[in-house]
Amino acid sequence: MKCKKNLIVFGTRPEAIKMAPLVKEFLKNDFFETKVCVTAQHREMLDQVLDFFGISPDYDLNLMKPGQNLYGLTADIITGLQPVLEEFQPDYVYVHGDTTTTMGASIAAFYSGAKICHIEAGLRTFNKKSPFPEEINRTITGHIADFHFAPTQTSFDNLRNEGISKDSILITGNTVIDALFESVSKVDNIEDTEIKNLKSKIDLTKRIVLVTGHRRENHGQGFINICNALKEIGEAIDNVQIIYPVHLNPKVQKPVYDILGNQENIKLITPLAYPAFVWLMNKSELVITDSGGVQEEAPSLGKPVLVMRDTTERPEAVDAGTVILVGTEKAKIVSETMDLMGNPDRYKRMSKLHNPYGDGNACKRIVEFMQNLN
Ligand code: UD1
Ligand code: UDP
C-alpha cells in the first residue's frame, strides 16, 4: 500500500543525472507514490538525460528560454510549481544541489507545506560570489530543508556548523557515483549511435584530453583565458587531441567557437548524451573542467582532473589528490597540463588515488532513511 507521496523536482543536466538513480530507486518502492516534475531550466541537455535513463516526467514546466536570466527564471520556477504542488499535494519534495531550480523549488515546496529533502546537501565554498549563484542557492535550500543528504563527512560538518540538527542529516555518498556505475556497465554493451559517431570522429591513437566548462563566474575573461590555454596546449603537444563538448549557454558558445573553432588538434562538439560522455571520459588521458559533476566522476575512472576554478566546495578531491585546482589563468592551466602529461610517474600516482565521493549506494541509503521515518 502506498502511504506517502514524493515529488522529485529537477531542471538541469547535472541534477537530472544525479536524481535519475533516486527516481528509479523510489519507483521500485511500494511505500511511496513517486512523481517527477522537471522545470526544464535546461531543455535539450535535460532531455538527453531523461532519454538515456528512461524517465518520463509526470509534470514538465518547460521553462527554458534562450539567454534566460536569474530573475525571470526564479520567478517562473516558483509560480510554475504552484499548480503542481496544489494538485499532487506531496508529503515530501526532493531537490538536488544548488541550481536556480533547487532554490526556487525549495521555496515553493515550503509555501506548500511539504517537507523538503535536499540531495547533495552541505557543499560550501564560504564565498557567496563563487560559485555564483550556487553558493547562495544551496545555503538557502539548506536552511529551508527538513532532511539533508550529505555526500561526505565534510558536507555533514558544514551543515552542523550552520546549526542544522544532526538527526536530520545522513551521509550517503554522492548519487552521481550511482549513476556512473549504472552507466559504465551499460556503455560497452549498448548499440549507441552517438558512441559510434564519436568513434568515427576521434583518433583513438592520440592522447585525448576532455574539456568541459560553463561556470558563470568564468564567463567573459575567464573563458577567453581558458580557450587561449587550450589553443597553446593543442599547439605544444603533437599527438594530443582535445575534445570539447561545448555547453549550450550562448555566453560559453561564443568565446569557445570564436577562439577554438579552427584549431587543428581541437575538436568542438555538441554536448554529449550521458553514455557517450562516460565512454569518452573513459578513453581520455586527462580531464580539464570547471564542472562539479565531472570532477566527482572522472577519478572513479582513474582520470586525473584539472579544475579551472579558484575556489572549491569539493575539498575532499583536492585532499585525496584526484583533482588539482588550476584557476583560470592561462599560464597555470598550460603548465599543469604539460607537467602532468609529460611526467608518467606523477600521472600514474594521481590516476590510482581513491575517489572520495561514494560507493554507488547513495540512493538506497536515502530511500531507506525516508522509509524508516514513517
Ligand atoms: C545552470 C545552473 C548551474 C549548473 C549548470 C549545469 C543556475 C543559475 N545555473 O547553468 O548551477 O551547474 O546549469 O550545466 O541554476 N541552454 C540551451 N539548452 C540547454 C541548456 C541551456 O540552449 O539544454 C542555453 C539557453 O540559452 C539558456 C542558457 O543556456 O538560457 C543558460 O542556461 P541556465 O540554466 O540559465 O544556466 P547554465 O549556465 O546552464
Ligand atoms: N555531461 C554529459 N555530457 C556532456 C558533458 C557533461 O552528460 O557533454 C555530464 C557529466 O558526466 C556530469 C554532468 O554532465 O555528470 C555535469 O554537468 P555540468 O558540467 O553541466 O554541471 P555541473 O556538474 O558543473 O553542475
Coordinates of N, CA and C and ligand atoms in Angstrom, one line a residue, residues 11-15 41-48 64-70 73 77 98-102 131-134 137 214-216 219 247-252 271 290-292, ligand 1:
G11 N 15.9 20.3 -12.9 CA 15.7 21.1 -14.1 C 16.9 21.1 -15.1
T12 N 18.1 20.9 -14.6 CA 19.3 21.0 -15.4 C 19.9 19.6 -15.6
R13 N 20.8 19.5 -16.6 CA 21.5 18.3 -16.9 C 22.1 17.6 -15.6
P14 N 23.0 18.3 -14.8 CA 23.6 17.6 -13.7 C 22.6 17.1 -12.7
E15 N 21.5 17.9 -12.4 CA 20.5 17.5 -11.4 C 19.9 16.2 -11.9
Q41 N 14.6 23.9 -16.8 CA 15.5 25.0 -16.8 C 16.5 24.8 -18.0
H42 N 16.9 23.6 -18.2 CA 17.6 23.2 -19.4 C 16.6 22.4 -20.3
R43 N 16.7 22.5 -21.6 CA 15.8 21.7 -22.4 C 16.6 20.5 -23.1
E44 N 17.4 20.8 -24.1 CA 18.0 19.7 -24.9 C 18.9 18.9 -24.0
M45 N 19.7 19.6 -23.1 CA 20.6 18.9 -22.3 C 19.9 18.1 -21.2
L46 N 18.7 18.5 -20.8 CA 17.9 17.7 -19.9 C 17.3 16.5 -20.6
D47 N 16.8 16.7 -21.8 CA 16.1 15.6 -22.5 C 17.1 14.5 -22.8
Q48 N 18.3 14.8 -23.1 CA 19.3 13.8 -23.3 C 19.4 12.8 -22.1
M64 N 12.7 26.7 -20.0 CA 13.9 27.3 -20.6 C 13.6 28.3 -21.7
K65 N 14.2 29.5 -21.6 CA 14.2 30.5 -22.6 C 15.6 30.7 -23.1
P66 N 15.9 31.0 -24.4 CA 17.3 31.3 -24.8 C 17.8 32.5 -24.0
G67 N 19.0 32.4 -23.5 CA 19.6 33.5 -22.8 C 18.9 34.0 -21.6
Q68 N 18.3 33.0 -20.9 CA 17.4 33.4 -19.7 C 18.3 34.0 -18.6
N69 N 17.5 34.8 -17.8 CA 18.3 35.4 -16.7 C 17.7 34.9 -15.3
L70 N 18.5 35.2 -14.3 CA 18.2 34.6 -13.0 C 16.8 35.1 -12.4
L73 N 13.8 33.5 -14.4 CA 13.8 32.0 -14.2 C 13.3 31.7 -12.8
I77 N 10.0 29.5 -11.9 CA 10.0 28.2 -11.2 C 9.0 28.2 -10.1
D98 N 22.3 22.8 -6.2 CA 22.4 24.3 -6.0 C 22.0 25.2 -7.2
T99 N 21.2 24.7 -8.0 CA 20.8 25.5 -9.2 C 19.6 26.4 -8.8
T100 N 19.2 27.2 -9.8 CA 18.0 28.1 -9.6 C 16.8 27.2 -9.4
T101 N 16.7 26.1 -10.1 CA 15.6 25.1 -9.8 C 15.6 24.6 -8.4
T102 N 16.8 24.3 -7.8 CA 16.9 23.8 -6.5 C 16.3 24.9 -5.5
P131 N 30.9 29.5 -6.2 CA 30.3 29.7 -7.5 C 29.0 30.6 -7.4
F132 N 28.8 31.4 -8.4 CA 27.7 32.3 -8.4 C 26.6 31.8 -9.4
P133 N 25.4 31.7 -9.0 CA 24.8 32.0 -7.7 C 24.6 30.8 -6.8
E134 N 25.4 29.7 -7.1 CA 25.1 28.4 -6.5 C 25.4 28.4 -5.0
N137 N 22.3 29.7 -3.5 CA 21.2 28.8 -3.7 C 21.2 27.6 -2.7
H214 N 31.5 25.8 -18.0 CA 30.3 26.6 -18.1 C 30.1 27.6 -17.0
R215 N 30.9 27.6 -15.9 CA 30.5 28.4 -14.7 C 30.4 29.9 -15.0
R216 N 29.3 30.4 -14.4 CA 29.0 31.9 -14.7 C 30.2 32.8 -14.3
H219 N 32.5 33.3 -17.0 CA 32.1 34.0 -18.3 C 32.9 35.2 -18.5
H247 N 29.1 23.5 -23.9 CA 27.8 23.8 -23.2 C 27.0 24.7 -24.1
L248 N 25.6 24.6 -24.0 CA 24.8 25.4 -25.0 C 24.6 26.8 -24.5
N249 N 25.0 27.2 -23.4 CA 24.9 28.6 -23.0 C 25.6 29.5 -24.0
P250 N 24.8 30.5 -24.5 CA 25.5 31.4 -25.5 C 26.7 32.1 -25.0
K251 N 26.8 32.4 -23.7 CA 27.9 33.0 -23.1 C 29.2 32.1 -23.2
V252 N 29.0 30.8 -23.3 CA 30.1 29.9 -23.5 C 30.4 29.6 -24.9
P271 N 27.0 19.1 -26.9 CA 27.0 18.3 -25.7 C 26.6 16.9 -25.9
D290 N 35.5 22.9 -15.4 CA 35.1 23.6 -14.2 C 33.8 23.0 -13.7
S291 N 33.4 21.9 -14.2 CA 32.2 21.2 -13.8 C 32.3 20.6 -12.4
G292 N 31.2 20.6 -11.6 CA 31.2 19.9 -10.4 C 31.1 18.4 -10.6
Ligands
UD1_1 C1 22.9 26.0 -15.0 C2 23.0 26.2 -13.4 C3 24.4 25.7 -12.9 C4 24.7 24.3 -13.4 C5 24.6 24.3 -14.9 C6 24.8 22.9 -15.4 C7 21.8 28.1 -12.4 C8 21.9 29.5 -12.1 N1 22.9 27.6 -13.1 O1 23.8 26.9 -15.6 O2 24.3 25.8 -11.5 O3 26.0 24.0 -12.9 O4 23.3 24.7 -15.3 O5 25.0 22.8 -16.7 O6 20.9 27.4 -12.0 N2 20.8 26.3 -22.9 C9 20.3 25.7 -24.0 N3 19.9 24.4 -24.0 C10 20.0 23.6 -22.8 C11 20.6 24.2 -21.7 C12 21.0 25.6 -21.8 O7 20.1 26.3 -25.1 O8 19.6 22.4 -22.8 C13 21.2 27.7 -23.0 C14 19.9 28.6 -23.0 O9 20.2 29.8 -23.8 C15 19.8 29.1 -21.5 C16 21.3 29.2 -21.2 O10 21.9 28.1 -21.9 O11 19.1 30.2 -21.4 C17 21.6 29.3 -19.8 O12 21.0 28.2 -19.0 P1 21.0 28.3 -17.4 O13 20.4 27.0 -16.9 O14 20.3 29.6 -17.0 O15 22.5 28.4 -17.0 P2 23.7 27.4 -17.1 O16 24.9 28.2 -17.4 O17 23.3 26.3 -18.0

